[in-house]
Amino acid sequence: MSYAIRVQKQLRMQEHQLRVQERGLLEADIAFLKSQINPHFLFNALNFLYAQVYPLSEPTAKSVLLLSDIMRYALNEGGEHGKVMLDKEIQHLRNYVALNQLRFGHKLQVQLQVEGSTQFLLILPLVLITFVENCFKHGELFDAAYPVLVQVRVQENQLTFFTSNRKHGGPVEHSTGIGIDNTRRRLAAIYPGRHQLTVHDTPESYATHLTLSL
């Protein structure tokens, strides 16, 4: 009995050390991505472009502002314990969709729905955007009969996030996100036992369903 207890303690300690190591690797991955961009140069350049473009095209100037907000969030967010307000994460999704709508003349068939109170809740940043970017990479964006669907539902401290899209057969949209596999690792490291991610991948469609205890 004593031997079994010691083995269990050792296993728990090893599991804890493994999670700490995985979390350190994930934080290093994100820090490396951020280090590839000089924020001061980037935002000065975007401000310059905005000032130059605004007299010529207000929609284009709005695109520059949206891009600036998106990049600022990606580079600067992550407060206490590496988490952000859920409202900010959702606004990041809205900015991403709005920027792409401007790119394509508001012809994209994308539905972004938010239900429930999202205030005063924290979430790991840049998790939800990964799934939305995946829709834009592989989804059919112009068919009103099969719109891209993004749903955010909050009930108390429980988040349900759902995306679905019909696949297209054309070129793949480039993404600067950290990827689904990396997102799985981040969720496993930060929300062990507090999340469930299901992916339905068929030749015609793709859907993700995430439940998360915040």
Tab-separated table of C-alpha atoms in Angstrom:
chain	number	residue	atom	x	y	z
A	1	MET	CA	0.000	0.000	0.000
A	2	SER	CA	2.802	2.415	0.917
A	3	TYR	CA	4.592	1.593	-2.339
A	4	ALA	CA	1.409	2.264	-4.361
A	5	ILE	CA	0.932	5.624	-2.642
A	6	ARG	CA	4.538	6.631	-3.394
A	7	VAL	CA	4.097	5.644	-7.052
A	8	GLN	CA	0.906	7.691	-7.319
A	9	LYS	CA	2.627	10.723	-5.795
A	10	GLN	CA	5.517	10.393	-8.221
A	11	LEU	CA	3.144	10.105	-11.171
A	12	ARG	CA	1.230	13.203	-10.066
A	13	MET	CA	4.475	15.123	-9.633
A	14	GLN	CA	5.711	14.061	-13.072
A	15	GLU	CA	2.385	15.055	-14.631
A	16	HIS	CA	2.547	18.463	-12.949
A	17	GLN	CA	6.130	19.006	-14.135
A	18	LEU	CA	5.114	18.033	-17.675
A	19	ARG	CA	2.279	20.577	-17.680
A	20	VAL	CA	4.622	23.285	-16.405
A	21	GLN	CA	7.092	22.474	-19.168
A	22	GLU	CA	4.357	22.476	-21.825
A	23	ARG	CA	3.063	25.825	-20.613
A	24	GLY	CA	6.593	27.244	-20.722
A	25	LEU	CA	7.024	26.033	-24.304
A	26	LEU	CA	3.700	27.570	-25.345
A	27	GLU	CA	4.594	30.906	-23.781
A	28	ALA	CA	7.949	30.769	-25.543
A	29	ASP	CA	6.215	30.061	-28.867
A	30	ILE	CA	3.970	33.110	-28.494
A	31	ALA	CA	6.852	35.314	-27.339
A	32	PHE	CA	8.835	34.256	-30.410
A	33	LEU	CA	5.951	35.128	-32.728
A	34	LYS	CA	5.609	38.558	-31.131
A	35	SER	CA	9.343	39.189	-31.301
A	36	GLN	CA	9.273	38.908	-35.086
A	37	ILE	CA	7.448	42.237	-35.324
A	38	ASN	CA	8.665	45.604	-34.079
A	39	PRO	CA	5.472	47.121	-32.615
A	40	HIS	CA	6.801	50.700	-32.609
A	41	PHE	CA	7.674	50.557	-36.311
A	42	LEU	CA	4.459	48.736	-37.195
A	43	PHE	CA	2.052	51.185	-35.556
A	44	ASN	CA	3.945	54.227	-36.788
A	45	ALA	CA	3.707	52.811	-40.309
A	46	LEU	CA	-0.013	52.110	-39.941
A	47	ASN	CA	-0.657	55.613	-38.596
A	48	PHE	CA	1.245	57.063	-41.561
A	49	LEU	CA	-0.770	54.956	-44.004
A	50	TYR	CA	-4.028	56.014	-42.359
A	51	ALA	CA	-3.154	59.721	-42.668
A	52	GLN	CA	-2.155	59.283	-46.302
A	53	VAL	CA	-5.132	57.184	-47.352
A	54	TYR	CA	-8.000	58.905	-45.511
A	55	PRO	CA	-8.338	61.865	-47.945
A	56	LEU	CA	-8.483	59.412	-50.843
A	57	SER	CA	-10.652	56.583	-49.529
A	58	GLU	CA	-12.477	56.445	-46.205
A	59	PRO	CA	-13.178	52.661	-46.476
A	60	THR	CA	-9.490	51.975	-47.050
A	61	ALA	CA	-8.571	54.179	-44.086
A	62	LYS	CA	-11.048	52.226	-41.968
A	63	SER	CA	-9.314	49.027	-43.070
A	64	VAL	CA	-6.008	50.425	-41.827
A	65	LEU	CA	-7.550	51.214	-38.433
A	66	LEU	CA	-9.042	47.735	-38.155
A	67	LEU	CA	-5.713	46.178	-39.053
A	68	SER	CA	-4.012	48.345	-36.440
A	69	ASP	CA	-6.482	47.223	-33.765
A	70	ILE	CA	-6.049	43.569	-34.752
A	71	MET	CA	-2.260	43.742	-34.609
A	72	ARG	CA	-2.256	45.728	-31.370
A	73	TYR	CA	-4.444	43.094	-29.721
A	74	ALA	CA	-2.316	40.219	-31.025
A	75	LEU	CA	0.915	41.823	-29.815
A	76	ASN	CA	-0.086	43.467	-26.559
A	77	GLU	CA	-2.911	41.475	-24.973
A	78	GLY	CA	-2.399	39.040	-22.126
A	79	GLY	CA	-2.789	40.528	-18.682
A	80	GLU	CA	-2.742	38.828	-15.318
A	81	HIS	CA	-2.173	35.078	-15.646
A	82	GLY	CA	-1.935	35.604	-19.420
A	83	LYS	CA	-5.685	36.085	-19.810
A	84	VAL	CA	-7.845	38.880	-21.235
A	85	MET	CA	-11.424	40.042	-20.918
A	86	LEU	CA	-13.767	37.908	-23.001
A	87	ASP	CA	-15.296	41.112	-24.419
A	88	LYS	CA	-11.930	42.015	-25.949
A	89	GLU	CA	-11.485	38.573	-27.474
A	90	ILE	CA	-14.932	38.820	-29.074
A	91	GLN	CA	-14.197	42.337	-30.348
A	92	HIS	CA	-11.063	40.888	-31.931
A	93	LEU	CA	-13.297	38.432	-33.807
A	94	ARG	CA	-15.561	41.285	-34.926
A	95	ASN	CA	-12.587	43.311	-36.173
A	96	TYR	CA	-11.252	40.347	-38.122
A	97	VAL	CA	-14.597	39.745	-39.822
A	98	ALA	CA	-15.104	43.477	-40.495
A	99	LEU	CA	-11.666	43.815	-42.082
A	100	ASN	CA	-12.333	40.913	-44.415
A	101	GLN	CA	-15.761	42.313	-45.302
A	102	LEU	CA	-14.068	45.543	-46.364
A	103	ARG	CA	-11.557	43.579	-48.432
A	104	PHE	CA	-14.329	41.847	-50.354
A	105	GLY	CA	-16.841	44.681	-50.619
A	106	HIS	CA	-19.158	43.342	-47.899
A	107	LYS	CA	-19.961	40.296	-50.024
A	108	LEU	CA	-18.894	37.679	-47.502
A	109	GLN	CA	-21.630	35.463	-46.098
A	110	VAL	CA	-20.550	35.340	-42.464
A	111	GLN	CA	-22.793	35.270	-39.411
A	112	LEU	CA	-21.238	36.163	-36.053
A	113	GLN	CA	-23.674	35.643	-33.180
A	114	VAL	CA	-23.114	36.396	-29.491
A	115	GLU	CA	-25.573	35.294	-26.800
A	116	GLY	CA	-25.453	35.808	-23.056
A	117	SER	CA	-23.488	38.165	-20.836
A	118	THR	CA	-19.780	38.309	-21.710
A	119	GLN	CA	-18.785	40.898	-19.116
A	120	PHE	CA	-16.284	40.326	-16.305
A	121	LEU	CA	-15.064	37.002	-17.704
A	122	LEU	CA	-11.452	36.153	-18.541
A	123	ILE	CA	-10.160	33.912	-21.308
A	124	LEU	CA	-6.823	32.889	-22.773
A	125	PRO	CA	-6.206	35.335	-25.655
A	126	LEU	CA	-6.084	34.382	-29.335
A	127	VAL	CA	-7.904	31.079	-28.830
A	128	LEU	CA	-11.227	31.770	-30.539
A	129	ILE	CA	-9.690	33.638	-33.478
A	130	THR	CA	-7.824	30.489	-34.542
A	131	PHE	CA	-11.081	28.726	-35.389
A	132	VAL	CA	-12.465	31.774	-37.214
A	133	GLU	CA	-9.288	32.101	-39.277
A	134	ASN	CA	-9.640	28.439	-40.168
A	135	CYS	CA	-13.127	29.156	-41.558
A	136	PHE	CA	-11.728	31.919	-43.756
A	137	LYS	CA	-8.865	29.708	-44.933
A	138	HIS	CA	-10.964	26.734	-45.989
A	139	GLY	CA	-14.564	27.947	-46.089
A	140	GLU	CA	-16.873	28.948	-48.904
A	141	LEU	CA	-17.395	32.631	-48.090
A	142	PHE	CA	-19.764	33.828	-50.818
A	143	ASP	CA	-22.662	31.342	-50.832
A	144	ALA	CA	-25.680	32.726	-48.975
A	145	ALA	CA	-27.157	29.226	-48.773
A	146	TYR	CA	-24.138	28.030	-46.743
A	147	PRO	CA	-22.862	30.981	-44.688
A	148	VAL	CA	-19.915	30.732	-42.349
A	149	LEU	CA	-21.375	30.517	-38.859
A	150	VAL	CA	-19.607	31.693	-35.694
A	151	GLN	CA	-21.547	31.406	-32.443
A	152	VAL	CA	-20.512	32.533	-28.961
A	153	ARG	CA	-22.790	31.568	-26.100
A	154	VAL	CA	-22.174	32.318	-22.437
A	155	GLN	CA	-24.174	30.971	-19.515
A	156	GLU	CA	-22.759	31.923	-16.143
A	157	ASN	CA	-19.075	30.901	-16.407
A	158	GLN	CA	-19.580	28.402	-19.215
A	159	LEU	CA	-18.536	29.365	-22.747
A	160	THR	CA	-19.804	27.488	-25.791
A	161	PHE	CA	-18.091	28.382	-29.061
A	162	PHE	CA	-19.169	26.928	-32.403
A	163	THR	CA	-17.997	27.433	-35.975
A	164	SER	CA	-19.118	25.784	-39.185
A	165	ASN	CA	-18.354	26.308	-42.842
A	166	ARG	CA	-18.810	24.625	-46.193
A	167	LYS	CA	-15.444	23.891	-47.796
A	168	HIS	CA	-14.366	25.584	-51.006
A	169	GLY	CA	-12.195	24.121	-53.720
A	170	GLY	CA	-10.140	27.202	-54.561
A	171	PRO	CA	-6.901	28.681	-53.196
A	172	VAL	CA	-6.423	28.600	-49.426
A	173	GLU	CA	-6.539	31.929	-47.603
A	174	HIS	CA	-3.245	32.671	-45.852
A	175	SER	CA	-3.393	32.807	-42.059
A	176	THR	CA	-1.038	34.343	-39.522
A	177	GLY	CA	-2.622	32.471	-36.632
A	178	ILE	CA	-0.901	29.978	-34.348
A	179	GLY	CA	-2.870	27.003	-35.669
A	180	ILE	CA	-5.384	24.489	-34.389
A	181	ASP	CA	-2.742	22.094	-33.016
A	182	ASN	CA	-1.096	24.864	-31.008
A	183	THR	CA	-4.491	25.951	-29.726
A	184	ARG	CA	-5.212	22.401	-28.564
A	185	ARG	CA	-1.945	22.455	-26.604
A	186	ARG	CA	-2.720	25.828	-25.055
A	187	LEU	CA	-6.181	24.698	-23.975
A	188	ALA	CA	-4.796	21.476	-22.507
A	189	ALA	CA	-2.130	23.380	-20.574
A	190	ILE	CA	-4.314	26.188	-19.200
A	191	TYR	CA	-7.713	24.475	-18.924
A	192	PRO	CA	-6.987	20.836	-18.002
A	193	GLY	CA	-10.265	19.070	-17.324
A	194	ARG	CA	-12.187	22.309	-17.956
A	195	HIS	CA	-12.687	22.204	-21.709
A	196	GLN	CA	-13.854	19.947	-24.504
A	197	LEU	CA	-13.046	20.463	-28.182
A	198	THR	CA	-14.795	18.488	-30.910
A	199	VAL	CA	-13.969	18.752	-34.614
A	200	HIS	CA	-16.197	17.428	-37.405
A	201	ASP	CA	-14.259	17.252	-40.667
A	202	THR	CA	-15.970	15.896	-43.793
A	203	PRO	CA	-15.126	16.300	-47.487
A	204	GLU	CA	-17.844	18.965	-47.795
A	205	SER	CA	-17.833	20.770	-44.440
A	206	TYR	CA	-15.887	21.577	-41.301
A	207	ALA	CA	-17.182	22.397	-37.835
A	208	THR	CA	-15.706	22.937	-34.389
A	209	HIS	CA	-17.425	22.894	-31.020
A	210	LEU	CA	-15.621	24.155	-27.905
A	211	THR	CA	-16.980	24.215	-24.376
A	212	LEU	CA	-14.887	26.000	-21.778
A	213	SER	CA	-15.271	26.714	-18.086
A	214	LEU	CA	-13.918	30.230	-17.638
